[in-house]
Coordinates of C-alpha atoms in Angstrom, one line a residue:
P262 CA -64.2 8.6 -132.1
P263 CA -62.5 11.6 -133.7
R264 CA -64.1 13.2 -136.7
S265 CA -62.5 13.3 -140.2
T266 CA -60.9 16.6 -141.2
L267 CA -63.4 16.6 -144.1
F268 CA -66.5 14.6 -143.3
P269 CA -68.9 15.1 -140.4
Y270 CA -69.2 12.0 -138.2
T271 CA -72.4 10.6 -139.7
T272 CA -70.8 10.6 -143.2
L273 CA -67.6 9.0 -141.8
F274 CA -69.7 6.3 -140.2
R275 CA -71.5 5.6 -143.5
S276 CA -68.2 5.4 -145.3
K277 CA -67.0 2.8 -142.6
E278 CA -70.2 0.9 -143.3
E279 CA -69.4 0.9 -147.0
V280 CA -65.8 -0.5 -146.4
A281 CA -67.3 -3.2 -144.1
A282 CA -69.9 -4.1 -146.6
A283 CA -67.2 -4.5 -149.3
A284 CA -65.2 -6.7 -146.9
R285 CA -68.1 -9.0 -146.4
E286 CA -68.8 -9.1 -150.1
I287 CA -65.3 -10.1 -151.2
Y288 CA -65.5 -12.8 -148.5
A289 CA -68.8 -14.0 -149.8
R290 CA -67.4 -14.1 -153.3
G291 CA -64.4 -16.3 -152.2
L292 CA -61.8 -13.6 -152.8
A293 CA -60.4 -13.6 -149.2
N294 CA -60.2 -15.8 -146.1
P295 CA -60.2 -14.5 -142.5
G296 CA -57.0 -12.6 -141.7
E297 CA -55.8 -12.0 -145.2
G298 CA -56.3 -9.2 -147.7
N299 CA -57.7 -5.7 -147.0
V300 CA -60.2 -3.1 -148.1
S301 CA -59.8 0.7 -147.9
M302 CA -61.4 4.0 -148.9
R303 CA -59.8 7.4 -149.1
I304 CA -61.5 10.1 -147.2
G305 CA -62.1 12.9 -149.7
K306 CA -59.0 14.7 -150.8
T307 CA -57.3 14.4 -147.4
D308 CA -54.3 12.3 -146.3
E309 CA -56.7 10.0 -144.4
L310 CA -58.2 6.6 -145.1
L311 CA -60.5 4.0 -143.7
I312 CA -59.2 0.4 -143.7
T313 CA -60.1 -3.0 -142.5
P314 CA -58.4 -4.1 -139.3
S315 CA -55.5 -6.5 -138.8
Y316 CA -56.6 -10.1 -139.0
N317 CA -60.1 -9.1 -140.2
Q318 CA -62.9 -11.5 -139.7
Y319 CA -64.7 -10.8 -143.0
A320 CA -68.0 -12.5 -142.3
K321 CA -68.7 -10.5 -139.2
C322 CA -67.0 -7.2 -140.2
T323 CA -69.0 -4.1 -139.2
A324 CA -68.4 -0.3 -139.3
A325 CA -67.1 -0.5 -135.7
D326 CA -64.2 -2.7 -136.9
I327 CA -63.0 -0.2 -139.6
V328 CA -59.9 1.8 -138.7
H329 CA -59.6 5.5 -139.4
M330 CA -55.9 6.6 -140.0
K331 CA -53.6 8.9 -141.8
F332 CA -51.5 7.8 -144.8
D333 CA -48.4 8.0 -142.5
G334 CA -49.8 5.3 -140.2
T335 CA -51.1 7.7 -137.5
K336 CA -54.3 6.0 -136.0
L337 CA -57.2 8.4 -135.6
S338 CA -59.8 6.0 -134.2
E339 CA -59.9 3.8 -131.1
G340 CA -60.2 0.0 -131.1
R341 CA -58.5 -2.5 -133.3
P342 CA -55.2 -2.0 -135.1
A343 CA -55.2 -1.3 -138.8
S344 CA -54.2 -3.9 -141.4
T345 CA -50.4 -4.2 -141.6
E346 CA -50.7 -3.6 -145.3
Y347 CA -51.9 0.0 -145.0
K348 CA -48.7 1.2 -146.7
L349 CA -49.8 -0.4 -149.9
H350 CA -53.1 1.4 -149.8
A351 CA -51.5 4.8 -148.8
A352 CA -49.0 4.5 -151.7
I353 CA -51.8 4.0 -154.2
Y354 CA -53.7 7.0 -152.9
N355 CA -50.6 9.2 -152.8
D356 CA -49.7 8.2 -156.4
R357 CA -53.3 8.3 -157.8
K358 CA -55.5 11.2 -156.8
K359 CA -58.5 9.6 -158.7
A360 CA -58.3 6.4 -156.7
K361 CA -60.9 6.4 -154.0
C362 CA -60.9 2.7 -153.0
V363 CA -58.4 -0.1 -152.9
I364 CA -58.8 -3.8 -152.4
H365 CA -56.1 -6.4 -151.9
T366 CA -57.1 -10.0 -152.1
H367 CA -55.4 -13.5 -151.9
S368 CA -58.0 -15.0 -154.3
P369 CA -56.9 -18.5 -155.2
H370 CA -56.3 -18.3 -159.0
A371 CA -54.8 -14.8 -159.0
T372 CA -52.5 -15.9 -156.2
M373 CA -51.5 -19.0 -158.1
L374 CA -50.4 -16.8 -161.0
S375 CA -48.6 -14.5 -158.6
V376 CA -46.6 -17.5 -157.3
L377 CA -45.8 -18.4 -160.9
R378 CA -44.7 -14.8 -161.4
K379 CA -47.0 -14.8 -164.4
G380 CA -49.3 -11.9 -165.5
I381 CA -52.7 -12.2 -167.3
P382 CA -52.6 -11.2 -171.0
V383 CA -55.7 -9.7 -172.7
L384 CA -57.9 -12.8 -173.0
M385 CA -61.3 -10.9 -173.3
E386 CA -62.4 -7.4 -174.2
E387 CA -63.9 -6.8 -170.8
Q388 CA -60.4 -7.0 -169.3
V389 CA -59.5 -3.8 -171.3
A390 CA -62.8 -2.0 -170.6
F391 CA -62.6 -2.5 -166.8
L392 CA -59.0 -3.2 -165.9
G393 CA -57.2 -1.3 -168.6
G394 CA -55.6 -4.3 -170.3
S395 CA -53.2 -7.0 -169.2
V396 CA -52.7 -7.6 -165.5
E397 CA -49.0 -7.6 -164.9
C398 CA -47.2 -9.4 -162.1
A399 CA -44.9 -7.1 -160.1
E400 CA -41.4 -8.1 -158.9
F401 CA -41.4 -9.6 -155.4
G402 CA -41.6 -7.2 -152.5
Q403 CA -41.6 -8.2 -148.9
A404 CA -44.9 -7.8 -147.1
H405 CA -45.3 -4.8 -144.8
T406 CA -42.3 -3.0 -146.4
E407 CA -42.0 0.0 -148.7
Q408 CA -40.7 -2.4 -151.4
L409 CA -44.1 -4.1 -151.9
P410 CA -46.1 -0.9 -152.9
E411 CA -43.1 0.4 -154.9
N412 CA -43.0 -2.7 -157.0
A413 CA -46.8 -2.9 -157.3
L414 CA -47.0 0.7 -158.6
K415 CA -44.3 0.1 -161.2
A416 CA -46.2 -3.0 -162.6
L417 CA -49.6 -1.3 -162.3
G418 CA -48.7 1.1 -165.1
N419 CA -51.8 2.9 -166.3
N420 CA -54.2 0.1 -165.3
N421 CA -56.4 -0.5 -162.3
A422 CA -55.2 -4.1 -161.4
V423 CA -51.9 -5.8 -160.7
L424 CA -50.6 -9.1 -159.3
M425 CA -48.0 -9.0 -156.6
A426 CA -45.4 -11.8 -156.7
N427 CA -46.1 -14.6 -154.2
H428 CA -48.7 -12.4 -152.5
G429 CA -52.0 -11.9 -154.4
A430 CA -53.9 -9.2 -156.3
M431 CA -54.5 -5.5 -155.9
V432 CA -57.2 -3.3 -157.6
C433 CA -58.1 0.3 -157.3
G434 CA -60.8 2.6 -158.6
A435 CA -63.1 5.6 -158.0
D436 CA -65.9 3.8 -156.1
M437 CA -66.3 0.7 -154.0
E438 CA -68.8 -1.2 -156.1
Y439 CA -66.5 -0.9 -159.1
V440 CA -63.5 -2.1 -157.1
V441 CA -65.3 -5.1 -155.7
N442 CA -66.4 -6.0 -159.2
I443 CA -62.9 -5.7 -160.8
A444 CA -61.4 -7.7 -157.9
T445 CA -63.9 -10.4 -158.9
L446 CA -63.0 -9.9 -162.6
V447 CA -59.2 -10.4 -161.9
E448 CA -60.0 -13.7 -160.2
K449 CA -62.2 -14.8 -163.1
M450 CA -59.6 -14.0 -165.7
A451 CA -56.9 -15.7 -163.7
R452 CA -59.1 -18.8 -163.5
I453 CA -59.7 -18.7 -167.2
Y454 CA -56.0 -18.3 -168.0
L455 CA -54.9 -21.1 -165.8
G456 CA -57.6 -23.4 -167.3
C457 CA -56.5 -22.5 -170.8
L458 CA -52.9 -23.2 -170.0
Q459 CA -53.8 -26.8 -169.1
V460 CA -54.9 -27.4 -172.7
G461 CA -52.6 -25.2 -174.8
E462 CA -51.5 -21.7 -175.4
P463 CA -54.3 -19.1 -175.1
N464 CA -55.2 -16.9 -178.0
I465 CA -54.7 -13.2 -177.1
V466 CA -57.1 -10.5 -178.3
P467 CA -55.3 -8.4 -181.0
D468 CA -54.5 -4.9 -179.8
E469 CA -55.9 -3.3 -183.0
K470 CA -59.3 -4.7 -182.0
L471 CA -59.4 -3.0 -178.6
Q472 CA -59.5 0.8 -179.2
K473 CA -63.2 1.3 -178.2
F474 CA -62.6 -0.7 -175.0
K475 CA -59.5 1.4 -174.3
D476 CA -61.6 4.5 -174.8
Y477 CA -64.3 3.1 -172.4
F478 CA -61.7 2.4 -169.8
E479 CA -60.4 6.0 -169.8
A480 CA -63.4 7.1 -167.8
R481 CA -62.5 4.6 -165.1
A482 CA -58.8 5.0 -165.2
T483 CA -57.1 6.3 -162.0
Y484 CA -53.5 6.9 -163.3
S485 CA -52.1 10.4 -163.5
R486 CA -52.3 11.5 -167.1
K487 CA -49.3 13.8 -166.5
K488 CA -47.2 10.6 -165.8
K489 CA -48.6 8.5 -168.7
E490 CA -45.8 9.4 -171.2
A491 CA -43.1 10.0 -168.6
E492 CA -43.4 6.6 -166.8
P493 CA -43.6 3.5 -169.0
K494 CA -44.8 0.3 -167.4
A495 CA -41.7 -1.4 -166.0
D496 CA -40.4 -4.3 -163.9
A497 CA -43.3 -6.6 -164.7
V498 CA -42.5 -10.3 -164.6
T499 CA -43.0 -12.2 -167.8
P500 CA -41.4 -15.6 -167.3
A501 CA -40.5 -17.9 -170.2
Q502 CA -43.2 -20.3 -171.3

């Protein structure tokens, strides 16, 4: 297979192994079923990424299954075709230079909320520390089109997690272990929120109590600080109760 423009082959192979291991892990945690969702890693500072293949069989995923490609869709490796959602991953990497890994899941509770077009408010402090705050739900964007990543980025704001209407969840971060863990956290918070809604209206953590957790998140944030003030979070769906 061709080498990366940045990494020697051995390092590229290890990176493929890391993507495959993350794919197996999210499957083991119940965040994805065979053939849905995807995992990727940016290759250094290039316009290249490694991504799980189309209709990925998570339990058996190995480095040999991982696809090496450019952000524009040009395939650089032989074998299986890339996930059809590569545009979502490429859009995140193009927008966020600090993002090194992206995971998109169809985890059950997060996807339920995405179908309700309902984001997750700040229910616990860890949500701010690791995700950046509330998890907004983007406007609907058709799968495999430019509209899906455009809407996801708008709703993502300065945070590292977003729900995509009638589609699932997407998380990004600087390393794969962190991204696997925050994908798990999004599902956990979605499950808690849905459970609370069965009983009554959840109590939200007051914003004035969250500053130290916001400070903690800044070391993990992937947004462009140059855009922070210029681009307010927009087009998030907040349906009536």
